[in-house]
């Protein structure tokens, strides 16, 4: 089974702090994704990576950056956390670039910014 | 532009009764359609997908979904609901040659014993 792990389940940070969310997948998947999940809004794509050191902006990249130095690891960085970034963050991976591939999700990190 | 609509925020059903969770989509070209389920405090789990071929797709935990091209729908169904099916269900679509998956807002399913 594919396993996607995220570094923290719950995180509380202060406004202005730099926040790192880490994601690791163990199935050699090419594609990795970061989403945020908010009630009534579903999942919104923040960033997508289709290869090491490659990234694409999603629908809501403002205030975020990402890093993918190794194939199995995809990090989401909040440069200066703000209260409107309080949310559930989900990492996912998929086997290849084709549209037919489903995504495998980590358990999520619930981030609270105070 | 791609979009997914889940018209019901919540669906209530009695255990043992059939359930349907509705999804409609809009995409250019051929759609790739997915259903995911999220149990409390968990990430999303893949249930099933439609890529091509038979319009009735079977997936995990006894769920199935019917692709209807003329109605641009992909409703999730199960013949007999279980209390353990209570969860948040997301419909998703990819298409038009893009890399993004568009997710619906989610439908919360409550199955009452």
Coordinates of C-alpha atoms in Angstrom, one line a residue:
Chain A
X1 CA 0.0 0.0 0.0
X2 CA 1.1 3.5 -0.7
X3 CA 1.9 5.4 2.4
X4 CA 2.0 9.2 2.6
X5 CA 3.1 10.7 5.9
X6 CA 3.0 14.2 7.2
X7 CA 5.3 15.5 9.9
X8 CA 2.6 16.8 12.2
X9 CA -1.1 16.1 12.9
X10 CA -1.6 19.3 14.8
X11 CA 0.4 22.5 14.8
X12 CA -0.1 25.9 16.5
X13 CA 2.0 28.8 15.3
X14 CA 2.0 32.5 15.9
X15 CA 1.4 35.2 13.3
X16 CA 4.6 36.0 11.4
X17 CA 6.3 32.7 12.1
X18 CA 7.9 30.7 9.3
X19 CA 6.2 27.3 9.1
X20 CA 7.4 24.1 7.5
X21 CA 5.0 21.2 6.7
X22 CA 6.8 18.1 5.5
X23 CA 5.4 15.2 3.4
X24 CA 7.0 11.9 2.5
X25 CA 5.7 9.2 0.2
X26 CA 7.2 5.7 0.0
X27 CA 6.0 4.5 -3.4
X28 CA 8.3 6.4 -5.8
X29 CA 5.5 8.5 -7.1
X30 CA 6.4 11.2 -9.6
X31 CA 3.7 13.7 -8.7
X32 CA 3.1 15.3 -5.3
X33 CA 0.5 17.9 -4.3
X34 CA -0.3 20.3 -1.4
X35 CA -3.9 21.2 -0.8
X36 CA -5.8 23.1 1.9
X37 CA -9.2 21.9 3.0
X38 CA -11.7 24.4 4.4
X39 CA -15.4 23.6 5.3
X40 CA -17.7 24.2 2.3
X41 CA -14.8 24.8 -0.1
X42 CA -13.6 21.3 -0.6
X43 CA -9.9 21.0 -1.5
X44 CA -8.0 23.7 -3.1
X45 CA -4.6 23.1 -4.8
X46 CA -1.7 25.2 -3.4
X47 CA 1.2 23.7 -5.3
X48 CA 2.0 20.7 -7.4
X49 CA 5.3 19.0 -8.3
X50 CA 5.8 16.7 -11.2
X51 CA 9.5 15.9 -10.6
X52 CA 12.4 16.8 -8.3
X53 CA 13.0 20.5 -8.2
X54 CA 10.0 21.1 -10.4
X55 CA 6.9 22.9 -9.2
X56 CA 3.7 24.5 -10.6
X57 CA 1.4 26.9 -8.9
X58 CA -2.1 25.8 -8.1
X59 CA -5.1 27.9 -7.4
X60 CA -4.0 29.6 -4.2
X61 CA -0.2 29.8 -4.0
X62 CA 0.0 33.3 -2.5
X63 CA 1.7 33.2 0.9
X64 CA 3.2 29.7 0.3
X65 CA 6.2 28.2 -1.3
X66 CA 7.4 24.6 -1.8
X67 CA 10.5 22.6 -2.0
X68 CA 11.2 19.2 -3.6
X69 CA 14.8 18.3 -3.3
X70 CA 14.2 14.5 -3.2
X71 CA 11.6 12.5 -5.0
X72 CA 9.9 11.2 -1.9
X73 CA 9.7 14.5 0.0
X74 CA 7.6 17.6 -0.7
X75 CA 7.7 20.5 1.7
X76 CA 5.2 23.3 2.1
X77 CA 6.5 26.6 3.5
X78 CA 4.5 29.4 5.0
X79 CA 6.9 32.3 4.7
X80 CA 5.1 34.5 7.3
X81 CA 2.1 32.7 8.8
X82 CA -1.2 34.7 9.0
X83 CA -4.5 33.9 10.7
X84 CA -6.2 33.3 7.3
X85 CA -3.8 30.3 6.8
X86 CA -5.5 28.5 9.7
X87 CA -6.7 25.3 7.9
X88 CA -6.3 21.6 7.3
X89 CA -3.3 20.9 5.0
X90 CA -3.3 17.7 3.0
X91 CA -0.4 16.3 1.0
X92 CA -1.0 13.8 -1.8
X93 CA 1.0 11.8 -4.4
X94 CA 0.1 10.0 -7.6
X95 CA 1.9 7.5 -9.7
X96 CA 2.4 9.5 -12.9
X97 CA 1.5 12.6 -14.9
X98 CA -1.5 11.0 -16.7
X99 CA -4.9 12.2 -15.8
X100 CA -6.1 8.7 -15.0
X101 CA -4.1 8.3 -11.8
X102 CA -5.8 8.6 -8.5
X103 CA -4.2 10.4 -5.6
X104 CA -3.0 9.0 -2.3
X105 CA -3.4 11.4 0.7
X106 CA -1.6 11.8 3.9
X107 CA -3.5 12.1 7.2
X108 CA -3.4 15.9 7.2
X109 CA -1.9 18.6 9.3
X110 CA -4.4 20.9 11.2
X111 CA -2.6 24.2 11.4
X112 CA -3.8 27.0 13.7
X113 CA -2.2 30.4 13.5
X114 CA -2.8 32.7 16.4
Chain B
X1 CA -13.1 25.8 -17.0
X2 CA -13.5 22.6 -15.0
X3 CA -15.9 22.4 -12.2
X4 CA -17.6 19.9 -9.9
X5 CA -20.9 20.3 -8.1
X6 CA -22.1 18.3 -5.2
X7 CA -25.6 19.7 -4.7
X8 CA -26.2 18.2 -1.3
X9 CA -24.3 19.3 1.8
X10 CA -25.6 16.4 3.7
X11 CA -27.4 13.1 3.0
X12 CA -29.2 11.1 5.7
X13 CA -30.1 7.5 5.2
X14 CA -31.2 4.6 7.4
X15 CA -28.9 1.6 7.8
X16 CA -29.8 -1.0 5.2
X17 CA -31.3 1.4 2.8
X18 CA -29.7 2.3 -0.6
X19 CA -27.8 5.5 -0.7
X20 CA -26.9 8.0 -3.4
X21 CA -24.5 10.9 -3.3
X22 CA -24.8 13.2 -6.3
X23 CA -22.1 14.8 -8.4
X24 CA -22.2 16.7 -11.6
X25 CA -19.3 18.0 -13.5
X26 CA -18.2 20.4 -16.3
X27 CA -15.0 19.7 -18.3
X28 CA -13.7 20.1 -21.8
X29 CA -12.9 16.9 -23.5
X30 CA -13.1 13.5 -21.9
X31 CA -13.5 13.5 -18.1
X32 CA -11.6 11.5 -15.6
X33 CA -13.9 11.2 -12.6
X34 CA -13.1 10.1 -9.0
X35 CA -14.7 9.6 -5.7
X36 CA -12.9 9.9 -2.4
X37 CA -14.0 9.4 1.2
X38 CA -12.8 11.1 4.3
X39 CA -13.3 9.6 7.7
X40 CA -13.1 11.9 10.8
X41 CA -9.6 13.3 11.4
X42 CA -8.2 11.3 8.4
X43 CA -6.9 12.1 5.0
X44 CA -8.9 11.3 1.9
X45 CA -9.1 7.7 0.6
X46 CA -9.6 6.8 -3.0
X47 CA -12.9 4.9 -3.6
X48 CA -13.3 4.5 -7.3
X49 CA -12.7 6.2 -10.7
X50 CA -14.1 6.4 -14.2
X51 CA -11.6 6.6 -17.0
X52 CA -13.3 4.9 -20.0
X53 CA -15.5 1.9 -20.8
X54 CA -18.3 0.6 -18.8
X55 CA -20.5 3.4 -17.3
X56 CA -21.0 1.5 -14.1
X57 CA -17.8 1.5 -12.0
X58 CA -17.3 -0.6 -8.9
X59 CA -15.0 0.4 -6.1
X60 CA -14.0 -0.2 -2.5
X61 CA -16.4 -1.1 0.4
X62 CA -19.3 -2.0 -1.9
X63 CA -19.6 1.4 -3.5
X64 CA -20.3 1.9 -7.2
X65 CA -20.8 5.0 -9.4
X66 CA -22.6 5.5 -12.7
X67 CA -21.1 7.8 -15.3
X68 CA -23.8 9.5 -17.4
X69 CA -22.3 11.6 -20.2
X70 CA -25.6 13.2 -21.3
X71 CA -26.4 14.4 -17.8
X72 CA -22.7 15.1 -17.0
X73 CA -23.2 13.2 -13.7
X74 CA -21.2 10.7 -11.7
X75 CA -23.4 9.7 -8.8
X76 CA -22.0 7.5 -6.0
X77 CA -24.3 4.6 -4.9
X78 CA -24.4 1.7 -2.5
X79 CA -27.3 -0.8 -2.4
X80 CA -27.3 -1.1 1.5
X81 CA -25.8 1.5 3.7
X82 CA -23.8 0.8 6.9
X83 CA -23.4 3.0 9.9
X84 CA -19.7 2.8 9.2
X85 CA -20.2 4.5 5.8
X86 CA -20.9 7.8 7.7
X87 CA -18.2 10.1 6.4
X88 CA -17.4 13.1 4.1
X89 CA -17.5 12.2 0.4
X90 CA -15.7 14.2 -2.4
X91 CA -16.3 14.0 -6.1
X92 CA -13.4 15.1 -8.3
X93 CA -12.7 15.6 -12.0
X94 CA -9.6 15.9 -14.2
X95 CA -9.8 16.7 -17.9
X96 CA -9.0 19.1 -20.7
X97 CA -5.4 18.1 -20.7
X98 CA -4.6 19.9 -17.4
X99 CA -2.7 18.5 -14.4
X100 CA -5.2 19.7 -11.8
X101 CA -7.8 17.7 -10.1
X102 CA -10.9 19.8 -9.2
X103 CA -12.7 18.7 -6.1
X104 CA -16.3 19.3 -5.1
X105 CA -17.2 20.9 -1.8
X106 CA -18.0 17.5 -0.3
X107 CA -21.2 15.8 0.9
X108 CA -21.5 14.6 4.5
X109 CA -23.3 11.2 4.7
X110 CA -25.0 10.2 7.9
X111 CA -26.2 6.6 8.2
X112 CA -28.5 6.1 11.1
X113 CA -28.9 2.7 12.8

